[in-house]
XYZ file of N, CA and C in Angstrom:
408
model
N 6.414 5.014 -29.009
C 5.965 5.904 -27.959
C 6.102 5.196 -26.613
N 6.683 5.874 -25.662
C 6.911 5.300 -24.343
C 5.637 5.410 -23.497
N 5.359 4.348 -22.762
C 4.203 4.322 -21.868
C 4.508 5.176 -20.639
N 3.668 6.194 -20.355
C 3.900 6.982 -19.141
C 3.835 6.097 -17.893
N 4.631 6.438 -16.902
C 4.684 5.657 -15.662
C 3.287 5.474 -15.071
N 2.485 6.522 -15.068
C 1.152 6.447 -14.485
C 0.306 5.362 -15.161
N 0.420 5.239 -16.484
C -0.341 4.203 -17.189
C 0.247 2.820 -16.938
N 1.550 2.733 -16.796
C 2.178 1.457 -16.440
C 1.751 0.996 -15.058
N 1.743 1.942 -14.114
C 1.291 1.635 -12.753
C -0.179 1.233 -12.782
N -0.982 1.959 -13.552
C -2.402 1.633 -13.653
C -2.592 0.221 -14.219
N -1.793 -0.153 -15.198
C -1.871 -1.503 -15.754
C -1.558 -2.541 -14.681
N -0.493 -2.308 -13.916
C -0.138 -3.236 -12.831
C -1.246 -3.292 -11.780
N -1.828 -2.145 -11.456
C -2.906 -2.090 -10.469
C -4.117 -2.881 -10.942
N -4.464 -2.754 -12.209
C -5.621 -3.472 -12.740
C -5.354 -4.980 -12.791
N -4.120 -5.373 -13.107
C -3.775 -6.801 -13.067
C -3.849 -7.335 -11.643
N -3.394 -6.534 -10.693
C -3.474 -6.903 -9.277
C -4.938 -7.047 -8.855
N -5.761 -6.060 -9.203
C -7.184 -6.102 -8.843
C -7.875 -7.301 -9.489
N -7.518 -7.587 -10.723
C -8.125 -8.723 -11.421
C -7.695 -10.062 -10.839
N -6.608 -10.073 -10.077
C -6.096 -11.313 -9.485
C -6.471 -11.484 -8.020
N -7.122 -10.506 -7.447
C -7.440 -10.569 -6.018
C -8.506 -11.602 -5.671
N -9.116 -12.222 -6.668
C -10.065 -13.301 -6.403
C -9.341 -14.568 -5.953
N -8.067 -14.686 -6.296
C -7.324 -15.934 -6.062
C -7.252 -16.307 -4.580
N -6.856 -15.397 -3.664
C -6.811 -15.808 -2.255
C -8.177 -16.268 -1.738
N -9.228 -15.575 -2.140
C -10.571 -15.950 -1.694
C -10.941 -17.348 -2.178
N -10.699 -17.617 -3.448
C -11.053 -18.926 -3.998
C -10.204 -20.027 -3.373
N -8.934 -19.760 -3.141
C -8.088 -20.743 -2.445
C -8.684 -21.045 -1.076
N -9.117 -20.022 -0.369
C -9.731 -20.221 0.938
C -11.018 -21.017 0.869
N -11.820 -20.763 -0.151
C -13.073 -21.507 -0.340
C -12.777 -22.977 -0.619
N -11.825 -23.224 -1.505
C -11.482 -24.604 -1.885
C -10.924 -25.371 -0.687
N -10.183 -24.702 0.161
C -9.581 -25.347 1.328
C -10.477 -25.281 2.569
N -11.734 -24.894 2.378
C -12.664 -24.779 3.500
C -12.856 -26.151 4.155
N -12.587 -26.251 5.465
C -12.692 -27.550 6.139
C -14.126 -28.063 6.280
N -15.130 -27.235 6.018
C -16.510 -27.690 6.168
C -16.900 -28.687 5.092
N -16.165 -28.671 3.988
C -16.439 -29.611 2.908
C -17.598 -29.213 2.017
N -18.221 -28.053 2.269
C -19.315 -27.596 1.420
C -18.787 -27.200 0.051
N -19.582 -27.442 -0.978
C -19.199 -27.061 -2.337
C -19.608 -25.618 -2.567
N -18.656 -24.713 -2.436
C -18.949 -23.282 -2.548
C -19.286 -22.878 -3.975
N -18.998 -23.726 -4.925
C -19.312 -23.377 -6.301
C -20.733 -23.801 -6.654
N -21.321 -24.674 -5.835
C -22.711 -25.057 -6.005
C -23.610 -23.982 -5.409
N -23.215 -23.475 -4.264
C -23.930 -22.408 -3.568
C -22.875 -21.507 -2.941
N -23.016 -20.189 -3.067
C -22.009 -19.304 -2.463
C -21.810 -19.609 -0.982
N -20.570 -19.540 -0.582
C -20.221 -19.842 0.806
C -20.831 -18.813 1.750
N -21.225 -19.283 2.910
C -21.689 -18.394 3.969
C -20.442 -17.833 4.641
N -20.241 -16.536 4.483
C -19.016 -15.905 4.986
C -18.817 -16.137 6.479
N -19.911 -16.278 7.222
C -19.794 -16.469 8.670
C -19.145 -17.804 9.026
N -19.199 -18.757 8.097
C -18.649 -20.088 8.375
C -17.221 -20.267 7.872
N -16.688 -19.276 7.191
C -15.339 -19.392 6.632
C -14.297 -18.927 7.640
N -13.082 -19.397 7.435
C -11.989 -18.942 8.293
C -11.810 -17.428 8.128
N -11.371 -16.763 9.181
C -11.280 -15.289 9.133
C -10.457 -14.754 7.967
N -9.350 -15.403 7.607
C -8.517 -14.863 6.530
C -9.235 -14.922 5.193
N -10.139 -15.885 5.004
C -10.890 -15.980 3.749
C -11.876 -14.814 3.666
N -12.519 -14.545 4.766
C -13.431 -13.404 4.830
C -12.661 -12.104 4.568
N -11.489 -11.979 5.163
C -10.679 -10.770 4.958
C -10.214 -10.661 3.508
N -9.922 -11.791 2.859
C -9.516 -11.770 1.449
C -10.642 -11.230 0.580
N -11.859 -11.637 0.884
C -13.008 -11.144 0.140
C -13.181 -9.644 0.349
N -13.021 -9.194 1.580
C -13.127 -7.764 1.883
C -11.981 -6.981 1.247
N -10.787 -7.567 1.205
C -9.637 -6.883 0.598
C -9.877 -6.646 -0.889
N -10.480 -7.641 -1.560
C -10.772 -7.468 -2.982
C -11.803 -6.357 -3.187
N -12.877 -6.390 -2.424
C -13.911 -5.357 -2.553
C -13.340 -3.976 -2.231
N -12.504 -3.918 -1.215
C -11.886 -2.678 -0.789
C -10.976 -2.107 -1.868
N -10.212 -2.980 -2.502
C -9.330 -2.546 -3.587
C -10.154 -1.970 -4.741
N -11.224 -2.662 -5.100
C -12.040 -2.196 -6.219
C -12.715 -0.860 -5.908
N -13.055 -0.626 -4.638
C -13.660 0.657 -4.245
C -12.763 1.834 -4.598
N -11.468 1.655 -4.456
C -10.558 2.762 -4.737
C -9.923 2.668 -6.121
N -9.729 1.463 -6.624
C -9.030 1.303 -7.905
C -9.839 1.848 -9.079
N -11.139 1.660 -9.047
C -11.939 2.117 -10.183
C -11.942 3.648 -10.306
N -12.213 4.399 -9.231
C -12.123 5.861 -9.373
C -10.708 6.317 -9.745
N -9.709 5.671 -9.142
C -8.326 6.019 -9.445
C -8.040 5.812 -10.931
N -8.491 4.688 -11.465
C -8.253 4.373 -12.875
C -8.890 5.406 -13.795
N -10.128 5.752 -13.518
C -10.814 6.744 -14.347
C -10.080 8.082 -14.310
N -9.634 8.491 -13.119
C -8.922 9.764 -13.001
C -7.592 9.735 -13.755
N -6.855 8.634 -13.663
C -5.591 8.522 -14.398
C -5.852 8.607 -15.903
N -6.893 7.946 -16.377
C -7.206 7.990 -17.812
C -7.637 9.395 -18.245
N -8.349 10.089 -17.380
C -8.715 11.478 -17.694
C -7.476 12.368 -17.771
N -6.580 12.188 -16.818
C -5.343 12.987 -16.826
C -4.536 12.697 -18.088
N -4.485 11.432 -18.490
C -3.784 11.076 -19.729
C -4.429 11.776 -20.919
N -5.734 11.750 -20.967
C -6.468 12.388 -22.071
C -6.214 13.889 -22.118
N -6.049 14.492 -20.946
C -5.799 15.940 -20.856
C -4.313 16.283 -20.965
N -3.483 15.255 -21.145
C -2.035 15.437 -21.218
C -1.534 16.173 -19.974
N -1.992 15.698 -18.803
C -1.713 16.411 -17.568
C -0.812 15.697 -16.585
N -0.058 14.703 -17.026
C 0.841 14.023 -16.098
C 1.947 14.968 -15.637
N 2.231 14.905 -14.333
C 3.249 15.756 -13.718
C 4.043 14.908 -12.733
N 4.989 15.526 -12.079
C 5.726 14.829 -11.019
C 4.770 14.398 -9.906
N 3.752 15.204 -9.634
C 2.765 14.862 -8.604
C 1.998 13.597 -8.982
N 1.552 13.493 -10.216
C 0.799 12.298 -10.630
C 1.711 11.075 -10.690
N 2.953 11.283 -11.071
C 3.945 10.199 -11.124
C 4.095 9.556 -9.743
N 4.395 10.377 -8.733
C 4.629 9.850 -7.382
C 3.345 9.367 -6.726
N 2.230 10.009 -7.056
C 0.950 9.572 -6.489
C 0.576 8.196 -7.017
N 0.792 7.944 -8.291
C 0.482 6.631 -8.867
C 1.329 5.540 -8.218
N 2.608 5.808 -8.067
C 3.503 4.822 -7.441
C 3.077 4.575 -5.995
N 2.828 5.645 -5.259
C 2.410 5.502 -3.859
C 1.102 4.728 -3.766
N 0.140 5.052 -4.613
C -1.162 4.391 -4.563
C -1.022 2.884 -4.768
N -0.242 2.497 -5.755
C -0.058 1.065 -6.018
C 0.479 0.344 -4.784
N 1.549 0.863 -4.201
C 2.164 0.181 -3.064
C 1.319 0.260 -1.796
N 0.574 1.335 -1.638
C -0.364 1.430 -0.516
C -1.425 0.343 -0.636
N -1.939 0.169 -1.847
C -2.988 -0.841 -2.047
C -2.439 -2.257 -1.894
N -1.220 -2.508 -2.322
C -0.601 -3.835 -2.114
C -0.433 -4.073 -0.614
N 0.077 -3.071 0.109
C 0.266 -3.211 1.558
C -1.073 -3.421 2.260
N -2.099 -2.697 1.823
C -3.421 -2.844 2.429
C -3.949 -4.263 2.220
N -3.867 -4.767 0.995
C -4.377 -6.115 0.707
C -3.604 -7.177 1.479
N -2.286 -7.067 1.470
C -1.471 -8.051 2.192
C -1.756 -7.999 3.688
N -1.834 -6.790 4.222
C -2.116 -6.642 5.650
C -3.504 -7.120 6.017
N -4.458 -6.889 5.133
C -5.838 -7.311 5.389
C -5.939 -8.838 5.376
N -5.391 -9.469 4.357
C -5.512 -10.922 4.231
C -4.772 -11.636 5.357
N -3.579 -11.189 5.671
C -2.800 -11.845 6.726
C -3.307 -11.498 8.118
N -4.040 -10.418 8.235
C -4.519 -9.978 9.537
C -3.499 -9.139 10.288
N -2.386 -8.794 9.634
C -1.345 -8.012 10.288
C -1.669 -6.526 10.350
N -2.511 -6.056 9.443
C -2.859 -4.629 9.410
C -4.076 -4.389 10.297
N -3.829 -4.349 11.561
C -4.914 -4.111 12.528
C -5.042 -2.608 12.764
N -6.003 -2.238 13.600
C -6.183 -0.835 13.972
C -4.887 -0.289 14.546
N -4.432 0.845 14.221
C -4.985 1.814 13.284
C -4.375 1.710 11.884
N -3.516 0.699 11.637
C -2.786 0.633 10.362
C -3.711 0.489 9.150
N -4.671 -0.415 9.226
C -5.537 -0.650 8.071
C -6.302 0.602 7.671
N -6.980 1.301 8.589
C -7.664 2.522 8.162
C -6.707 3.619 7.693
N -5.504 3.639 8.241
C -4.513 4.617 7.776
C -4.142 4.328 6.327
N -3.929 3.047 5.999
C -3.602 2.675 4.615
C -4.760 3.008 3.678
N -5.980 2.684 4.105
C -7.141 2.986 3.265
C -7.257 4.494 3.041
N -7.084 5.257 4.096
C -7.180 6.716 3.990
C -6.072 7.275 3.097
N -4.877 6.711 3.194
C -3.776 7.145 2.323
C -4.126 6.884 0.856
N -4.747 5.752 0.575
C -5.198 5.462 -0.790
C -6.244 6.464 -1.250
N -7.163 6.796 -0.354
C -8.207 7.779 -0.673
C -7.593 9.136 -0.978
N -6.575 9.518 -0.209
C -5.893 10.788 -0.455
C -5.244 10.770 -1.841
N -4.684 9.647 -2.233
C -4.108 9.522 -3.587
C -5.187 9.737 -4.648
N -6.371 9.195 -4.429
C -7.479 9.402 -5.368
C -7.827 10.888 -5.427
N -7.880 11.533 -4.271
C -8.178 12.966 -4.246
C -7.113 13.778 -4.984
N -5.861 13.399 -4.813
C -4.771 14.105 -5.514
C -4.934 13.954 -7.018
N -5.298 12.755 -7.469
C -5.503 12.561 -8.913
C -6.712 13.370 -9.388
N -7.730 13.486 -8.542
C -8.863 14.330 -8.900
C -8.445 15.791 -9.051
N -7.616 16.249 -8.127
C -7.058 17.593 -8.228
C -6.280 17.749 -9.537
N -5.502 16.724 -9.899
C -4.679 16.802 -11.111
C -5.538 16.917 -12.369
N -6.743 16.318 -12.351
C -7.642 16.469 -13.510
C -8.010 17.939 -13.671
N -8.417 18.565 -12.573
C -8.801 19.972 -12.652
C -7.608 20.878 -12.934
N -6.451 20.562 -12.387
C -5.245 21.356 -12.618
C -4.817 21.275 -14.085
N -5.048 20.145 -14.727
C -4.672 19.975 -16.135
C -5.537 20.837 -17.049
N -6.709 21.209 -16.591
C -7.624 22.020 -17.397
C -7.330 23.512 -17.288
N -6.448 23.902 -16.397
C -6.167 25.339 -16.202
C -5.105 25.820 -17.137
């Protein structure tokens, strides 16, 4: 049985989300203050800006990835994958990669970062629509 694209994309998205701790931990380990962040959580105010942004990028990804994942699994259960869900899954993955990269590097400034976040939210809404459309 072939894995539907939406589930393949979801697998890649979950692997990406599960790996988003890496930039933050690299930043903590390379913190010039010399504090042991594993003994006591680092004070975000004392970290370099990109480390703080990496932490926010991970939290931000999880805010959208979890609802998206549940909706994709519901659509799979309802046998409701369509061309709309196919393209929405692909778009969502790349939007979230662009958002994380832009957030960590600091390149996604106003208005790009909120536009990317909103585009991801719209993808979640489309998948929510697809759940209800599959039931009709």
